[in-house]
Amino acid sequence: MSVAPKTVLCIHDLPGFGRAGLSVIVPILSAIGVQAVAVPTAVLSTHTGGLGAPARLSSPGYGPAALAHYRRLGVRFDCIYSGYLSEPEQALLVEQAMEYWPDALTVVDPVMGDNGRMYSGLAQEMVPALYTLCSKADLILPNATEAALLLGDPLPAPGSVTPEAAAETAARLTRVCPQVLLTGITAGHSIVCVGADKNGASYTVRTPLIPRLFHGTGDIFGAVLVGRLLQGNVPEAAAQAAAVFVGDCLRATPEGADERLGVWLESVLGRLVPNA
């Protein structure tokens, strides 16, 4: 007898060109064998990283109406996974989803900045809005810059955070959210992710550093992580699988490829398919 696939409510941006947001999250979850239900926070002609000012399709009422429709239909979500929010009010949309489906695993990627600065176009009010959202989540996935913003710490210089400092920061963040995975720490020839939970447990995931920066790799990491968690992996194993797949995507992308357009994940998606 076939078992229905797990279902994830994905509340992220949808860029038409440039591999990021829902354009990578949906195919990754589908390859893993998880049904992705997309609720775009913004529909954009491209992502916002270096491709000029994108065309935007704005419909503030769509998200709440979509959630209400899914609730009327009796849709059951195993996970609510949120990422880029274009304005603080959209955090309330994710909180509404958490109230509608209280039994769902809630994973929040508090997308606010990287490399020691906030992303352009985001209001400062995004910080308290995402702090409140993170406090209601089961697991959060900040990078070092986002962790500092959530904690009110000085923003770290690029590459300045050590694994030891990351572990301390992750532990402090468990006062906000019970499970934390701090991502994207560079340590020598490794890229490191540090996990912690409110019970004092911790873990570190190391994969070989591939010194190339592409837009969308954080969304790829998060999507694989969510998919593996729903398959029953513990967080450390899910994080390891996500980090390895990001590395596979980077190696599949030719030298000289335009980093603004994201990694060439199409050729390696099949590695995520169960029993492939």
CSV table of C-alpha atoms in Angstrom, one decimal:
chain,number,residue,atom,x,y,z
A,1,MET,CA,0.0,0.0,0.0
A,2,SER,CA,1.4,3.4,-1.0
A,3,VAL,CA,2.0,6.0,1.7
A,4,ALA,CA,1.0,9.6,0.9
A,5,PRO,CA,4.0,11.9,0.7
A,6,LYS,CA,4.7,14.3,3.4
A,7,THR,CA,3.5,17.8,2.6
A,8,VAL,CA,5.4,21.1,3.2
A,9,LEU,CA,3.9,24.6,3.1
A,10,CYS,CA,6.7,26.7,1.6
A,11,ILE,CA,6.4,30.4,2.3
A,12,HIS,CA,9.2,32.0,0.2
A,13,ASP,CA,9.8,34.3,-2.7
A,14,LEU,CA,9.4,33.1,-6.3
A,15,PRO,CA,12.0,34.5,-8.7
A,16,GLY,CA,11.3,33.6,-12.4
A,17,PHE,CA,15.0,33.8,-13.4
A,18,GLY,CA,17.9,32.9,-11.2
A,19,ARG,CA,18.0,29.7,-9.2
A,20,ALA,CA,16.7,30.8,-5.7
A,21,GLY,CA,13.7,30.7,-3.5
A,22,LEU,CA,10.8,28.6,-4.6
A,23,SER,CA,12.4,28.0,-8.0
A,24,VAL,CA,14.8,25.6,-6.3
A,25,ILE,CA,12.9,24.6,-3.2
A,26,VAL,CA,9.9,23.0,-5.0
A,27,PRO,CA,12.0,20.8,-7.4
A,28,ILE,CA,14.3,19.7,-4.5
A,29,LEU,CA,11.4,18.7,-2.3
A,30,SER,CA,9.7,16.9,-5.2
A,31,ALA,CA,12.9,14.9,-6.0
A,32,ILE,CA,13.2,13.9,-2.3
A,33,GLY,CA,9.6,12.6,-2.5
A,34,VAL,CA,7.9,15.4,-0.5
A,35,GLN,CA,4.9,17.4,-1.8
A,36,ALA,CA,5.7,21.2,-1.8
A,37,VAL,CA,2.8,23.7,-1.6
A,38,ALA,CA,4.1,27.1,-2.6
A,39,VAL,CA,2.8,30.3,-1.1
A,40,PRO,CA,5.0,33.1,-2.7
A,41,THR,CA,5.8,36.1,-0.5
A,42,ALA,CA,6.9,38.0,-3.7
A,43,VAL,CA,6.7,37.0,-7.3
A,44,LEU,CA,9.8,38.5,-9.0
A,45,SER,CA,11.2,38.5,-12.5
A,46,THR,CA,14.6,37.7,-11.0
A,47,HIS,CA,16.0,37.3,-7.5
A,48,THR,CA,17.3,40.5,-5.9
A,49,GLY,CA,21.0,39.8,-6.0
A,50,GLY,CA,22.8,41.7,-8.7
A,51,LEU,CA,20.4,41.3,-11.6
A,52,GLY,CA,18.9,44.8,-11.6
A,53,ALA,CA,15.6,45.9,-10.2
A,54,PRO,CA,13.2,43.0,-10.8
A,55,ALA,CA,9.6,43.3,-11.9
A,56,ARG,CA,7.3,42.5,-9.0
A,57,LEU,CA,3.8,41.0,-8.9
A,58,SER,CA,2.3,42.2,-5.6
A,59,SER,CA,-0.9,40.8,-4.1
A,60,PRO,CA,-1.0,41.4,-0.3
A,61,GLY,CA,-4.2,39.5,0.1
A,62,TYR,CA,-3.1,36.4,-1.7
A,63,GLY,CA,-1.2,34.7,1.1
A,64,PRO,CA,-4.0,34.9,3.8
A,65,ALA,CA,-6.6,33.9,1.2
A,66,ALA,CA,-4.5,30.9,0.1
A,67,LEU,CA,-4.1,29.7,3.7
A,68,ALA,CA,-7.8,30.1,4.4
A,69,HIS,CA,-8.5,28.1,1.2
A,70,TYR,CA,-6.2,25.2,2.3
A,71,ARG,CA,-7.8,25.2,5.7
A,72,ARG,CA,-11.3,24.9,4.2
A,73,LEU,CA,-10.0,22.1,2.0
A,74,GLY,CA,-8.7,20.2,5.1
A,75,VAL,CA,-5.2,20.1,3.8
A,76,ARG,CA,-2.7,18.7,6.4
A,77,PHE,CA,0.8,20.1,6.4
A,78,ASP,CA,3.6,18.1,8.0
A,79,CYS,CA,5.9,21.1,7.9
A,80,ILE,CA,5.8,24.9,7.5
A,81,TYR,CA,9.0,26.2,6.0
A,82,SER,CA,9.5,30.0,5.6
A,83,GLY,CA,12.3,32.0,4.1
A,84,TYR,CA,12.6,35.4,2.4
A,85,LEU,CA,9.9,37.8,3.5
A,86,SER,CA,9.8,41.1,1.7
A,87,GLU,CA,8.2,43.1,4.5
A,88,PRO,CA,7.7,42.7,8.3
A,89,GLU,CA,3.9,42.1,7.9
A,90,GLN,CA,4.6,38.8,6.0
A,91,ALA,CA,5.9,37.4,9.3
A,92,LEU,CA,2.3,37.5,10.4
A,93,LEU,CA,1.4,35.3,7.5
A,94,VAL,CA,3.8,32.6,8.7
A,95,GLU,CA,2.5,32.9,12.2
A,96,GLN,CA,-1.1,32.5,10.9
A,97,ALA,CA,0.0,29.3,9.2
A,98,MET,CA,1.5,28.1,12.5
A,99,GLU,CA,-1.8,28.7,14.2
A,100,TYR,CA,-3.8,26.9,11.5
A,101,TRP,CA,-1.6,23.9,11.6
A,102,PRO,CA,-0.2,23.7,15.1
A,103,ASP,CA,1.1,20.1,14.7
A,104,ALA,CA,3.4,20.9,11.8
A,105,LEU,CA,7.1,21.1,12.2
A,106,THR,CA,8.0,24.8,11.8
A,107,VAL,CA,11.3,25.7,10.2
A,108,VAL,CA,12.2,29.4,9.7
A,109,ASP,CA,15.1,30.7,7.7
A,110,PRO,CA,15.3,34.3,9.0
A,111,VAL,CA,16.6,35.8,5.8
A,112,MET,CA,17.9,39.3,6.6
A,113,GLY,CA,21.5,39.5,5.5
A,114,ASP,CA,25.0,38.0,5.0
A,115,ASN,CA,28.6,39.0,5.1
A,116,GLY,CA,28.1,41.4,7.9
A,117,ARG,CA,25.3,43.5,6.5
A,118,MET,CA,21.6,43.5,6.1
A,119,TYR,CA,20.2,42.9,2.6
A,120,SER,CA,19.3,46.1,0.7
A,121,GLY,CA,15.6,46.8,0.5
A,122,LEU,CA,14.8,45.3,3.9
A,123,ALA,CA,13.4,47.6,6.6
A,124,GLN,CA,15.0,47.6,10.0
A,125,GLU,CA,11.6,46.6,11.4
A,126,MET,CA,12.2,43.2,9.8
A,127,VAL,CA,14.5,42.3,12.7
A,128,PRO,CA,11.9,42.4,15.5
A,129,ALA,CA,9.3,40.8,13.2
A,130,LEU,CA,11.6,37.8,12.5
A,131,TYR,CA,12.7,37.6,16.2
A,132,THR,CA,9.1,37.1,17.1
A,133,LEU,CA,8.6,34.6,14.3
A,134,CYS,CA,11.7,32.7,15.3
A,135,SER,CA,10.5,32.5,18.9
A,136,LYS,CA,7.5,30.5,17.6
A,137,ALA,CA,9.4,28.1,15.4
A,138,ASP,CA,10.7,24.6,16.1
A,139,LEU,CA,14.0,25.1,14.2
A,140,ILE,CA,15.7,28.2,12.8
A,141,LEU,CA,18.5,28.4,10.2
A,142,PRO,CA,20.3,31.7,10.5
A,143,ASN,CA,23.8,32.5,9.2
A,144,ALA,CA,26.2,34.4,11.4
A,145,THR,CA,24.9,37.9,10.3
A,146,GLU,CA,21.3,36.9,10.9
A,147,ALA,CA,22.2,35.4,14.3
A,148,ALA,CA,23.9,38.7,15.3
A,149,LEU,CA,20.8,40.6,14.2
A,150,LEU,CA,18.5,38.4,16.2
A,151,LEU,CA,20.7,38.6,19.3
A,152,GLY,CA,21.4,42.4,19.0
A,153,ASP,CA,25.1,41.7,18.7
A,154,PRO,CA,27.6,43.7,16.5
A,155,LEU,CA,27.5,42.4,12.9
A,156,PRO,CA,30.6,40.2,12.4
A,157,ALA,CA,33.1,40.9,9.6
A,158,PRO,CA,33.0,38.3,6.8
A,159,GLY,CA,34.9,35.2,7.7
A,160,SER,CA,35.6,36.3,11.3
A,161,VAL,CA,33.3,33.8,13.1
A,162,THR,CA,35.1,30.7,14.3
A,163,PRO,CA,33.3,27.4,14.9
A,164,GLU,CA,33.8,27.9,18.6
A,165,ALA,CA,32.2,31.3,18.5
A,166,ALA,CA,29.4,29.9,16.3
A,167,ALA,CA,28.7,27.2,18.9
A,168,GLU,CA,28.4,29.8,21.6
A,169,THR,CA,26.1,31.9,19.5
A,170,ALA,CA,23.9,28.9,18.6
A,171,ALA,CA,23.6,28.0,22.3
A,172,ARG,CA,22.5,31.6,23.0
A,173,LEU,CA,19.9,31.5,20.3
A,174,THR,CA,18.2,28.5,21.9
A,175,ARG,CA,16.8,31.0,24.3
A,176,VAL,CA,14.8,32.3,21.3
A,177,CYS,CA,14.1,29.0,19.5
A,178,PRO,CA,14.5,25.4,20.9
A,179,GLN,CA,16.5,24.2,18.0
A,180,VAL,CA,19.1,26.2,16.0
A,181,LEU,CA,21.3,25.4,13.1
A,182,LEU,CA,23.9,28.2,12.4
A,183,THR,CA,25.0,27.9,8.8
A,184,GLY,CA,27.8,29.0,6.5
A,185,ILE,CA,30.8,29.3,8.9
A,186,THR,CA,34.2,29.2,7.1
A,187,ALA,CA,37.0,27.4,9.0
A,188,GLY,CA,40.2,26.7,7.0
A,189,HIS,CA,39.4,24.3,4.2
A,190,SER,CA,35.9,23.5,5.6
A,191,ILE,CA,32.5,25.0,5.7
A,192,VAL,CA,30.8,24.4,9.0
A,193,CYS,CA,27.3,24.3,10.4
A,194,VAL,CA,26.7,24.3,14.1
A,195,GLY,CA,23.6,22.9,15.7
A,196,ALA,CA,22.3,23.3,19.3
A,197,ASP,CA,19.1,22.7,21.2
A,198,LYS,CA,17.6,24.0,24.4
A,199,ASN,CA,18.6,20.8,26.3
A,200,GLY,CA,22.3,21.6,25.8
A,201,ALA,CA,23.0,19.1,23.0
A,202,SER,CA,25.1,20.3,20.1
A,203,TYR,CA,26.7,19.0,16.9
A,204,THR,CA,29.0,20.3,14.2
A,205,VAL,CA,28.8,19.4,10.5
A,206,ARG,CA,31.9,19.9,8.3
A,207,THR,CA,32.2,19.6,4.6
A,208,PRO,CA,35.0,20.6,2.2
A,209,LEU,CA,35.1,24.3,1.4
A,210,ILE,CA,34.4,25.1,-2.2
A,211,PRO,CA,35.4,28.8,-2.4
A,212,ARG,CA,32.6,30.0,-4.8
A,213,LEU,CA,29.7,32.2,-3.9
A,214,PHE,CA,26.4,31.6,-5.7
A,215,HIS,CA,22.9,33.0,-4.9
A,216,GLY,CA,20.3,30.5,-3.8
A,217,THR,CA,22.6,28.0,-2.1
A,218,GLY,CA,21.0,28.7,1.3
A,219,ASP,CA,17.6,27.9,-0.1
A,220,ILE,CA,19.0,24.6,-1.6
A,221,PHE,CA,20.5,23.8,1.8
A,222,GLY,CA,17.2,24.5,3.7
A,223,ALA,CA,15.1,22.5,1.2
A,224,VAL,CA,17.2,19.4,1.5
A,225,LEU,CA,17.3,19.7,5.3
A,226,VAL,CA,13.6,19.9,5.5
A,227,GLY,CA,13.1,17.0,3.1
A,228,ARG,CA,15.5,14.8,5.1
A,229,LEU,CA,13.9,15.7,8.4
A,230,LEU,CA,10.6,14.7,7.1
A,231,GLN,CA,12.1,11.4,6.0
A,232,GLY,CA,13.0,10.8,9.6
A,233,ASN,CA,16.6,11.9,9.7
A,234,VAL,CA,17.9,13.4,12.9
A,235,PRO,CA,19.0,17.1,12.5
A,236,GLU,CA,22.7,16.3,12.3
A,237,ALA,CA,22.2,13.8,9.5
A,238,ALA,CA,19.8,16.1,7.7
A,239,ALA,CA,22.3,18.9,7.9
A,240,GLN,CA,25.1,16.7,6.6
A,241,ALA,CA,23.0,15.6,3.6
A,242,ALA,CA,22.1,19.2,2.9
A,243,ALA,CA,25.7,20.4,3.0
A,244,VAL,CA,26.8,17.5,0.8
A,245,PHE,CA,24.2,18.3,-1.8
A,246,VAL,CA,25.1,22.0,-1.9
A,247,GLY,CA,28.7,20.8,-2.6
A,248,ASP,CA,27.5,18.5,-5.4
A,249,CYS,CA,25.7,21.5,-6.9
A,250,LEU,CA,28.8,23.7,-6.8
A,251,ARG,CA,30.9,21.0,-8.4
A,252,ALA,CA,28.4,20.5,-11.1
A,253,THR,CA,28.5,24.2,-12.0
A,254,PRO,CA,31.3,25.1,-14.5
A,255,GLU,CA,34.1,27.5,-13.7
A,256,GLY,CA,33.2,30.9,-15.0
A,257,ALA,CA,29.5,30.4,-14.7
A,258,ASP,CA,27.6,33.6,-13.7
A,259,GLU,CA,27.3,33.4,-10.0
A,260,ARG,CA,24.2,35.6,-10.0
A,261,LEU,CA,22.2,32.8,-11.7
A,262,GLY,CA,22.8,30.2,-9.1
A,263,VAL,CA,24.3,26.7,-9.2
A,264,TRP,CA,23.5,24.3,-12.0
A,265,LEU,CA,21.5,21.9,-9.8
A,266,GLU,CA,19.5,20.4,-12.6
A,267,SER,CA,22.2,17.8,-13.4
A,268,VAL,CA,22.4,16.5,-9.8
A,269,LEU,CA,18.7,16.6,-8.7
A,270,GLY,CA,18.5,12.9,-9.4
A,271,ARG,CA,20.8,12.1,-6.5
A,272,LEU,CA,18.0,13.1,-4.2
A,273,VAL,CA,15.5,10.7,-5.5
A,274,PRO,CA,14.9,7.8,-3.1
A,275,ASN,CA,16.4,4.5,-4.4
A,276,ALA,CA,17.7,6.2,-7.5
